[in-house]
Coordinates of C-alpha atoms and ligand atoms in Angstrom, one line a residue:
M1 CA 9.2 34.5 8.1
H2 CA 13.0 33.8 8.3
P3 CA 14.4 34.3 4.7
T4 CA 16.2 30.9 4.9
Y5 CA 12.9 29.1 5.4
D6 CA 10.9 31.1 2.8
F7 CA 9.3 28.5 0.5
R8 CA 7.0 31.0 -1.3
E9 CA 7.1 30.2 -5.1
R10 CA 8.2 26.6 -4.3
V11 CA 6.1 23.5 -4.9
V12 CA 6.4 20.6 -2.4
C13 CA 4.9 17.1 -2.9
V14 CA 4.5 14.9 0.2
T15 CA 3.5 11.3 -0.3
G16 CA 1.4 9.5 2.4
A17 CA 0.5 13.0 3.7
G18 CA -3.0 12.2 5.0
R19 CA -1.9 11.7 8.6
G20 CA 1.2 11.3 10.9
I21 CA 4.6 12.6 9.8
G22 CA 3.4 13.5 6.3
L23 CA 0.6 15.6 7.6
A24 CA 3.0 17.5 9.9
M25 CA 5.2 18.1 6.9
T26 CA 2.4 19.6 4.9
A27 CA 1.7 22.0 7.8
A28 CA 5.3 23.0 8.1
F29 CA 5.9 23.6 4.5
S30 CA 2.6 25.4 4.0
A31 CA 3.4 27.7 7.0
A32 CA 6.7 28.5 5.2
G33 CA 4.7 29.6 2.2
A34 CA 5.0 26.6 -0.1
A35 CA 2.3 25.3 -2.4
V36 CA 1.8 21.7 -1.3
C37 CA 0.6 18.6 -3.1
V38 CA -1.0 16.3 -0.5
N39 CA -0.8 12.7 -1.8
D40 CA -2.3 9.7 0.0
I41 CA -3.8 6.4 -0.9
D42 CA -6.8 7.3 1.3
A43 CA -9.1 9.8 -0.5
D44 CA -10.8 11.1 2.6
S45 CA -7.7 12.0 4.5
A46 CA -5.9 13.6 1.5
D47 CA -9.0 15.7 0.7
Q48 CA -9.4 16.8 4.4
V49 CA -5.7 17.8 4.8
A50 CA -5.7 19.8 1.5
A51 CA -9.1 21.4 2.4
E52 CA -7.8 22.4 5.9
L53 CA -4.7 24.0 4.3
R54 CA -6.8 25.9 1.9
R55 CA -9.0 27.1 4.7
G56 CA -5.8 28.5 6.3
G57 CA -5.1 30.5 3.1
H58 CA -2.5 28.1 1.7
D59 CA -2.2 26.7 -1.8
A60 CA -2.8 22.9 -1.6
L61 CA -3.9 20.1 -4.0
A62 CA -5.1 16.7 -2.9
F63 CA -4.1 13.8 -5.2
V64 CA -5.1 10.3 -4.4
A65 CA -2.7 7.7 -5.7
D66 CA -1.1 4.5 -4.6
V67 CA 2.6 5.6 -5.0
A68 CA 3.6 1.9 -5.6
D69 CA 1.6 2.0 -8.8
P70 CA 3.6 3.5 -11.8
A71 CA 0.4 4.7 -13.5
G72 CA -0.8 6.5 -10.4
V73 CA 2.6 8.1 -9.9
G74 CA 2.5 9.3 -13.6
E75 CA -0.9 10.9 -12.9
L76 CA 0.3 12.5 -9.7
F77 CA 3.1 14.3 -11.5
A78 CA 0.9 15.2 -14.4
A79 CA -1.5 16.8 -11.9
I80 CA 1.5 18.8 -10.4
D81 CA 2.5 19.9 -13.9
A82 CA -1.0 21.0 -14.7
R83 CA -1.5 22.9 -11.4
W84 CA 2.0 24.5 -10.9
G85 CA 4.3 23.5 -13.8
R86 CA 7.2 22.8 -11.4
I87 CA 8.3 20.7 -8.5
D88 CA 10.9 21.9 -6.0
V89 CA 10.8 19.4 -3.1
L90 CA 9.7 15.8 -3.2
I91 CA 9.2 14.0 0.1
N92 CA 8.9 10.2 -0.2
N93 CA 7.1 9.6 3.1
A94 CA 4.4 6.9 2.4
G95 CA 5.2 3.8 4.3
I96 CA 3.8 0.6 5.8
E97 CA 5.1 -1.6 8.6
P98 CA 3.7 -5.2 8.6
V99 CA 4.7 -7.3 11.6
H100 CA 5.6 -11.0 11.0
S101 CA 8.0 -13.6 12.1
L102 CA 10.4 -14.5 9.3
F103 CA 9.5 -18.1 9.8
D104 CA 6.1 -17.6 8.2
H105 CA 6.4 -14.1 6.6
P106 CA 3.8 -14.0 3.8
L107 CA 5.5 -13.3 0.4
A108 CA 2.8 -10.9 -0.6
D109 CA 3.4 -8.7 2.5
W110 CA 7.2 -8.8 1.9
Q111 CA 6.6 -7.6 -1.7
R112 CA 4.0 -5.0 -0.9
T113 CA 6.3 -3.5 1.8
L114 CA 9.2 -3.2 -0.7
D115 CA 6.8 -1.8 -3.3
V116 CA 5.4 0.9 -1.0
N117 CA 8.5 1.8 1.1
L118 CA 11.2 1.5 -1.6
T119 CA 9.9 1.1 -5.2
A120 CA 7.5 4.0 -4.8
A121 CA 10.4 6.3 -3.8
F122 CA 12.2 5.2 -7.0
L123 CA 9.1 5.9 -9.1
C124 CA 8.4 9.3 -7.6
T125 CA 12.1 10.3 -7.6
Q126 CA 12.4 9.5 -11.3
Q127 CA 9.4 11.7 -12.1
A128 CA 10.5 14.5 -9.9
A129 CA 14.2 14.4 -10.8
R130 CA 13.5 14.7 -14.6
R131 CA 11.6 17.9 -13.9
M132 CA 14.1 19.2 -11.4
R133 CA 17.0 18.6 -13.9
D134 CA 15.1 20.7 -16.4
Q135 CA 14.4 23.4 -13.8
G136 CA 18.0 23.6 -12.6
G137 CA 17.7 21.9 -9.2
G138 CA 15.5 20.6 -6.4
V139 CA 15.5 18.6 -3.2
I140 CA 14.4 15.0 -2.5
L141 CA 13.9 13.7 1.0
N142 CA 13.4 10.0 1.7
I143 CA 11.8 9.1 5.0
A144 CA 13.6 6.0 6.0
S145 CA 14.0 4.8 9.7
I146 CA 16.5 4.0 12.3
A147 CA 15.4 0.4 11.5
G148 CA 17.1 0.7 8.1
K149 CA 20.3 2.2 9.4
S150 CA 21.5 1.2 12.8
Q151 CA 18.6 -0.1 15.0
P152 CA 16.9 -3.4 14.1
L153 CA 13.4 -3.6 15.4
Y154 CA 11.7 -7.0 16.0
L155 CA 9.5 -8.9 13.6
R156 CA 9.8 -6.2 10.9
A157 CA 12.3 -7.7 8.4
A158 CA 10.5 -6.4 5.3
Y159 CA 10.3 -2.9 6.9
A160 CA 14.0 -2.9 7.9
A161 CA 15.1 -4.2 4.4
S162 CA 13.0 -1.6 2.6
K163 CA 14.3 1.2 4.8
A164 CA 18.0 0.1 4.5
G165 CA 17.4 0.0 0.7
L166 CA 16.0 3.5 0.9
V167 CA 19.1 4.8 2.6
G168 CA 21.3 3.2 -0.1
F169 CA 19.0 4.5 -2.8
S170 CA 19.3 8.1 -1.3
K171 CA 23.1 8.0 -1.5
E172 CA 23.2 6.7 -5.0
A173 CA 20.6 9.3 -6.2
A174 CA 22.5 12.1 -4.4
R175 CA 25.7 11.0 -6.2
E176 CA 24.1 11.0 -9.6
F177 CA 21.9 14.1 -9.3
A178 CA 24.5 16.4 -7.7
A179 CA 25.6 17.5 -11.1
H180 CA 22.1 18.8 -11.6
Q181 CA 21.9 20.7 -8.3
I182 CA 19.4 18.2 -7.0
R183 CA 20.1 17.3 -3.3
V184 CA 18.9 14.0 -1.8
N185 CA 18.9 13.1 1.9
A186 CA 17.4 10.4 4.0
I187 CA 15.7 11.0 7.3
C188 CA 15.8 8.2 9.9
P189 CA 13.2 8.8 12.6
G190 CA 13.2 6.9 15.8
V191 CA 9.8 6.2 17.5
I192 CA 7.5 9.0 16.6
I193 CA 3.9 9.6 17.9
T194 CA 1.7 8.9 14.9
P195 CA -1.1 6.4 14.0
M196 CA 1.6 4.0 12.8
T197 CA 2.9 3.5 16.4
E198 CA -0.4 3.9 18.2
H199 CA -0.7 0.1 19.0
L200 CA 2.8 0.1 20.6
R201 CA 2.0 3.1 22.8
H202 CA -0.7 1.2 24.6
D203 CA 2.0 -1.3 25.8
E204 CA 3.3 0.2 29.1
A205 CA 6.2 -2.2 29.3
Q206 CA 7.3 -1.3 25.8
M207 CA 7.0 2.4 26.6
A208 CA 9.1 2.0 29.8
R209 CA 11.8 0.2 27.7
W210 CA 11.9 3.0 25.2
R211 CA 12.1 5.7 27.8
G212 CA 15.1 3.8 29.2
E213 CA 16.8 3.5 25.8
I214 CA 16.2 7.0 24.5
P215 CA 18.5 9.6 26.1
L216 CA 15.9 12.3 25.8
A217 CA 13.5 9.9 27.6
R218 CA 10.5 10.4 25.4
L219 CA 9.0 9.6 22.0
G220 CA 9.3 12.1 19.2
E221 CA 6.6 14.3 17.7
A222 CA 5.8 14.3 14.0
E223 CA 6.5 18.0 14.0
E224 CA 10.1 17.3 15.1
V225 CA 10.6 15.2 12.0
A226 CA 9.0 18.0 9.9
N227 CA 11.4 20.5 11.3
L228 CA 14.4 18.5 10.1
A229 CA 12.7 18.1 6.6
L230 CA 12.1 21.9 6.5
W231 CA 15.8 22.6 7.3
L232 CA 17.1 20.0 4.8
A233 CA 14.9 21.3 2.0
S234 CA 15.9 24.9 2.7
D235 CA 18.8 26.9 1.4
A236 CA 20.4 26.6 4.9
A237 CA 21.3 23.0 3.9
S238 CA 22.6 24.0 0.4
Y239 CA 25.9 22.0 0.9
I240 CA 24.3 18.9 2.3
T241 CA 23.5 15.9 0.2
G242 CA 23.8 12.1 0.4
A243 CA 23.4 11.9 4.2
A244 CA 21.1 9.9 6.5
W245 CA 19.9 11.9 9.5
H246 CA 18.7 10.5 12.8
V247 CA 15.9 12.2 14.5
D248 CA 15.5 9.9 17.4
G249 CA 16.1 11.6 20.8
G250 CA 19.7 10.3 20.8
K251 CA 18.8 6.6 20.5
N252 CA 21.5 6.1 17.9
M253 CA 24.6 8.2 18.1
A254 CA 26.6 6.4 15.4
Ligands
NAP1 P1 1.2 6.6 9.2 O1 0.7 7.3 10.4 O2 0.8 5.2 9.0 O3 0.9 7.4 7.9 C1 1.3 6.9 6.6 C2 0.4 7.5 5.6 O4 0.8 6.9 4.3 C3 -1.1 7.0 5.8 O5 -1.9 8.1 5.5 C4 -1.2 5.9 4.7 O6 -2.5 5.8 4.2 C5 -0.3 6.4 3.6 N1 0.0 5.4 2.6 C6 0.3 4.1 2.9 N2 0.6 3.4 1.8 C7 0.5 4.3 0.8 C8 0.6 4.2 -0.6 N3 0.9 3.1 -1.2 N4 0.5 5.4 -1.4 C9 0.1 6.5 -0.8 N5 0.0 6.7 0.5 C10 0.1 5.6 1.3 O7 2.8 6.6 9.3 P2 3.8 7.6 9.9 O8 4.2 7.2 11.3 O9 3.4 9.0 9.7 O10 5.1 7.3 9.0 C11 5.5 8.1 7.9 C12 6.8 7.6 7.3 O11 7.8 7.7 8.4 C13 6.8 6.1 6.9 O12 7.6 5.9 5.8 C14 7.3 5.4 8.1 O13 7.9 4.2 7.8 C15 8.4 6.4 8.6 N6 8.7 6.2 10.0 C16 7.8 6.4 11.0 C17 8.2 6.2 12.3 C18 7.3 6.3 13.5 O14 7.7 6.0 14.6 N7 6.0 6.7 13.3 C19 9.6 5.9 12.6 C20 10.5 5.7 11.5 C21 10.0 5.9 10.2 P3 -3.5 4.6 4.9 O15 -3.6 4.9 6.3 O16 -4.7 4.7 4.2 O17 -2.7 3.3 4.6

């Protein structure tokens, strides 16, 4: 194991880790020696991911909670306290992506998207940062999107608004927490092969458009997002905070 990426003795919590990018991140951090709390709203997937990690000899705890629910978030961090008594890396990854025209966007979907994609990050960050402050430091990563930074999608206004909010939130948190050695960065993936994008990948015309727009001419793998998370959370990135990182095959070069 490269010493820079040695996460032994460190505790990592990934929200929405039952599948997709979150799942890839639990695998990457476990392989680097971390103890991992696998959160998801779906009990079966959280349990299966944690059980699989434990079968591989890793330390993993499944915790089922809706991270948009303040009580559930409180219970999640109480479970981390009880199991490990510390938290070194929080990855706010849980997200949803409803598709609506703004002309008839249901208010409930707008609010739920902001709750899951943005308010949940606030709730988890507050819990984690209090503990990290008392420990003397930590790392928080917020999984935003190119949709929230530089690349509008289509029919995803709530998603784009929530992700833009998450980028701004990350910078503000980075500014305030720097004095406590807590680093905060946002990650802005492009189109990544996960269940969230499965319906789009059946659309051959859409796939051809993407291949034309993405300089690397392919979609990204969840593991490629996890690699960036691992680096940002590691001591190799010790001087890096308050940035929003594209991982998108070169689609956005701003
Ligand atoms: P995904 O395959 O849909 O996985 C998201 C996971 O989060 C699911 O297991 C989901 O559970 C869980 N989840 C949803 N709401 C939750 C809540 N309130 N509390 C706890 N868990 C919850 O998505 P993904 O593609 O891996 O995306 C992960 C993150 O990356 C998201 O924030 C997404 O916006 C962002 N992102 C993805 C892409 C992409 O191309 N895939 C691009 C840019 C950004 P259920 O399935 O039970 O709902």
